[in-house]
Every structure is written in C-alpha cells, then in structure tokens.
Amino acid sequence: MIRECSWIPTLETERLFLRELTADDAVDLRKWLGQDIVYKYWGRAASKGEKNPELLFIDPRPNVKRKPSHDFIWGIVSKENNKVIGIIEVFDVENDRLGNVGYRIDPAFWNNGICTEALNRVIKFIFSETKIDRLHAEADVENAASNAVLKKCGFTHEGCIRNGKMGGRYCTYNIYGYIREDFK
C-alpha cells in the first residue's frame, strides 16, 4: 500500500514533475509497473499490487492507526504527456538521518536520462530541505544502467558485496553512498 507521507512536496526539473502518487495514477502505473522486466534486478517478480496498481491505494486495514511515514515516494511525471512514467523513493528513513534510494521507470523511457534527472532533483531536495545526512543505494553489478545513474549523480562507490543478498535475490552488488558533505 502506498501510504501518505508526512510531507511530499512537488519537485520540478526540465522534463519532469516529481509529485505524490494518487489513486488516479493507477491507470498510468498499470501500463508498466507490473512488467517483470522492471524487476529483473530486484530479485522478485512484480507483486499483486504492482500488477494491479489500484490495490496500492487501498488500505487493507483501515482501522489501524499508523504513524506518519518519514519516507518520500514520488511519481515521476513526464511534462510532455502528463503521465506517471516512474517512481523514485527515499525509503527506510532512519531517525531523519539516513535513507535508501530506489527507482523504477517505465521501460519505454529507459536510457533517456529520466532517472538521472529525477535523482539529481531528489538529492538537491534532500540536502537542501531535510535533515537527512546520508543517502544509501545498492545496485546489482550486472545492472549497468543503475550503476551509471548513481555514478552520474555523484554517489560514491563504497564497496561490493560478493554473492550477497539484495532484496530477495542472491547476487553480487555494489554499495553507494551520498553524504551531505558531497552536496555542492
């Protein structure tokens, strides 16, 4: 389920809007979010909710009181067609100090610099508008595109886990970090 975050501002780049996802976005998400190729390096297939995105906006336990999330989840919206073509997140935010970065893009928009553009804007927001001091990312060594995005955006390669477990997949993966002092 996509939970409302305590504070999700709309961010803008030359070609994109990054904004909170709503139930109305399920139509756009249905076109690409459930494709197994999107999860090739995630170590799992698309979930039931990802294949049926309208389910992501339904609270399965509406009577449970939840704490506000400190995570940031943005839909990546193309200014050209006003469609949600991706999702970018800063998730598992701990003590407002560090968070993990993840992104998924409609395969029709791969290799167009969308992730790089969106991630650069998220980095600027995180280090200008929040107290978060560190962003963390992991990328399968075989996922050349994701490794390239992280490097282009200024993440530092901090190491490699050989035959480790990333998500639900055993693989060799790179660890990247971006700290407040790296932000210019």
Coordinates of C-alpha atoms in Angstrom, one line a residue:
M1 CA 0.0 0.0 0.0
I2 CA 1.3 3.5 -0.8
R3 CA 0.9 5.4 2.4
E4 CA 0.7 9.2 2.6
C5 CA 3.9 10.6 3.7
S6 CA 4.1 13.4 6.2
W7 CA 5.5 15.9 3.7
I8 CA 5.8 15.3 0.0
P9 CA 6.5 18.5 -2.0
T10 CA 6.2 18.6 -5.7
L11 CA 9.6 18.9 -7.3
E12 CA 10.3 20.0 -10.9
T13 CA 13.0 19.5 -13.4
E14 CA 13.3 20.5 -17.1
R15 CA 11.3 17.5 -18.3
L16 CA 9.6 16.2 -15.2
F17 CA 7.4 16.8 -12.2
L18 CA 8.0 14.6 -9.1
R19 CA 4.8 14.5 -7.1
E20 CA 2.9 12.4 -4.6
L21 CA 1.1 9.5 -6.2
T22 CA -2.7 9.3 -6.0
A23 CA -5.3 6.6 -6.8
D24 CA -5.9 8.4 -10.1
D25 CA -2.3 7.4 -11.2
A26 CA -3.2 3.7 -11.2
V27 CA -4.2 4.0 -14.9
D28 CA -0.7 5.1 -15.8
L29 CA 1.0 2.7 -13.5
R30 CA -0.9 -0.3 -14.9
K31 CA 0.8 0.2 -18.2
W32 CA 4.3 -0.5 -16.9
L33 CA 4.6 -1.2 -13.2
G34 CA 3.6 -4.9 -13.4
Q35 CA 6.1 -5.8 -16.1
D36 CA 8.5 -8.4 -14.9
I37 CA 11.4 -6.7 -16.7
V38 CA 11.1 -3.8 -14.3
Y39 CA 12.1 -6.2 -11.5
K40 CA 14.9 -8.1 -13.3
Y41 CA 17.4 -6.9 -10.7
W42 CA 15.1 -6.7 -7.7
G43 CA 15.2 -10.4 -7.1
R44 CA 11.4 -10.8 -7.4
A45 CA 8.6 -10.6 -9.8
A46 CA 6.0 -7.8 -9.7
S47 CA 3.7 -8.1 -6.7
K48 CA -0.1 -8.4 -6.9
G49 CA -0.3 -4.7 -6.1
E50 CA 2.2 -3.8 -8.7
K51 CA 0.3 -5.8 -11.3
N52 CA -3.0 -4.2 -10.1
P53 CA -1.9 -0.7 -9.0
E54 CA -5.3 0.4 -7.9
L55 CA -4.7 -2.0 -4.9
L56 CA -1.7 0.1 -3.9
F57 CA -4.1 2.8 -2.8
I58 CA -6.5 0.7 -0.7
D59 CA -5.7 0.4 2.9
P60 CA -6.2 -3.3 3.8
R61 CA -6.5 -2.5 7.5
P62 CA -8.3 0.9 7.6
N63 CA -8.9 0.8 11.3
V64 CA -5.3 0.5 12.2
K65 CA -3.8 3.8 13.3
R66 CA -0.4 4.3 11.7
K67 CA 2.4 6.7 12.4
P68 CA 3.2 9.2 9.6
S69 CA 5.8 7.9 7.3
H70 CA 9.1 9.7 7.1
D71 CA 9.8 8.1 3.6
F72 CA 9.4 10.1 0.4
I73 CA 7.7 8.5 -2.6
W74 CA 7.3 10.5 -5.7
G75 CA 5.6 9.6 -9.0
I76 CA 7.8 10.7 -11.9
V77 CA 5.6 12.6 -14.3
S78 CA 6.6 13.5 -17.9
K79 CA 5.8 17.1 -18.7
E80 CA 5.4 16.0 -22.3
N81 CA 2.4 13.7 -21.8
N82 CA 1.5 14.3 -18.1
K83 CA 1.8 10.5 -17.4
V84 CA 3.4 8.8 -14.5
I85 CA 6.5 7.1 -16.1
G86 CA 8.3 6.2 -13.0
I87 CA 8.6 6.1 -9.2
I88 CA 11.5 7.4 -7.1
E89 CA 11.8 6.9 -3.4
V90 CA 13.8 7.7 -0.4
F91 CA 12.7 4.9 1.9
D92 CA 13.5 3.3 5.3
V93 CA 14.4 6.8 6.6
E94 CA 16.0 6.3 10.0
N95 CA 15.8 9.0 12.6
D96 CA 15.6 11.6 9.9
R97 CA 19.3 11.0 9.3
L98 CA 19.7 8.4 6.5
G99 CA 17.6 6.8 3.8
N100 CA 17.8 4.4 1.0
V101 CA 17.2 5.4 -2.6
G102 CA 15.3 3.3 -5.2
Y103 CA 13.6 4.0 -8.5
R104 CA 11.6 2.2 -11.2
I105 CA 11.0 3.5 -14.7
D106 CA 8.6 2.5 -17.5
P107 CA 10.9 0.5 -19.8
A108 CA 9.7 2.7 -22.7
F109 CA 11.6 5.5 -21.1
W110 CA 14.8 3.7 -20.3
N111 CA 18.1 5.2 -21.4
N112 CA 16.7 8.7 -21.7
G113 CA 18.3 10.2 -18.6
I114 CA 15.0 10.2 -16.7
C115 CA 16.4 8.5 -13.6
T116 CA 19.5 10.8 -13.6
E117 CA 17.3 13.9 -13.9
A118 CA 14.9 12.8 -11.2
L119 CA 17.6 11.5 -8.8
N120 CA 19.6 14.8 -9.1
R121 CA 16.5 16.7 -8.2
V122 CA 15.8 14.4 -5.2
I123 CA 19.4 14.8 -4.0
K124 CA 19.0 18.6 -4.1
F125 CA 15.8 18.5 -2.2
I126 CA 17.1 16.0 0.5
F127 CA 20.2 18.0 1.3
S128 CA 18.6 21.5 1.0
E129 CA 15.3 20.8 2.7
T130 CA 15.7 17.9 5.1
K131 CA 18.0 16.8 8.0
I132 CA 19.0 13.6 6.2
D133 CA 22.8 13.3 6.2
R134 CA 23.2 10.2 4.1
L135 CA 21.6 8.5 1.1
H136 CA 22.4 4.8 0.5
A137 CA 21.9 2.8 -2.7
E138 CA 22.6 -0.7 -3.9
A139 CA 22.8 -1.9 -7.5
D140 CA 23.4 -5.4 -8.9
V141 CA 26.8 -5.3 -10.7
E142 CA 25.0 -6.6 -13.8
N143 CA 22.6 -3.6 -13.8
A144 CA 24.9 -1.3 -15.8
A145 CA 22.2 1.4 -16.2
S146 CA 21.5 1.8 -12.4
N147 CA 25.2 1.8 -11.6
A148 CA 25.7 4.5 -14.2
V149 CA 22.9 6.6 -12.8
L150 CA 24.3 6.5 -9.3
K151 CA 27.8 7.5 -10.5
K152 CA 26.4 10.3 -12.7
C153 CA 24.5 11.7 -9.8
G154 CA 27.6 11.8 -7.6
F155 CA 27.2 8.8 -5.4
T156 CA 30.5 7.3 -4.1
H157 CA 31.1 3.6 -4.7
E158 CA 31.7 2.4 -1.2
G159 CA 32.1 -1.3 -1.8
C160 CA 30.9 -4.5 -3.3
I161 CA 29.1 -7.4 -1.7
R162 CA 30.1 -10.6 -3.4
N163 CA 27.4 -13.3 -3.5
G164 CA 25.2 -11.4 -1.0
K165 CA 21.5 -11.0 -0.7
M166 CA 20.0 -7.8 -2.1
G167 CA 16.3 -7.8 -1.6
G168 CA 15.1 -11.3 -2.4
R169 CA 18.0 -12.1 -4.8
Y170 CA 21.4 -13.6 -4.2
C171 CA 23.9 -11.7 -6.3
T172 CA 27.0 -9.5 -6.3
Y173 CA 26.1 -5.9 -5.8
N174 CA 27.6 -2.5 -5.4
I175 CA 27.0 -0.2 -2.4
Y176 CA 26.9 3.5 -3.0
G177 CA 26.6 6.5 -0.6
Y178 CA 26.0 10.2 -0.9
I179 CA 26.5 12.3 2.2
R180 CA 25.7 15.9 3.0
E181 CA 29.4 16.9 2.6
D182 CA 29.3 15.6 -1.0
F183 CA 26.5 18.0 -1.9
K184 CA 27.6 21.2 -3.7

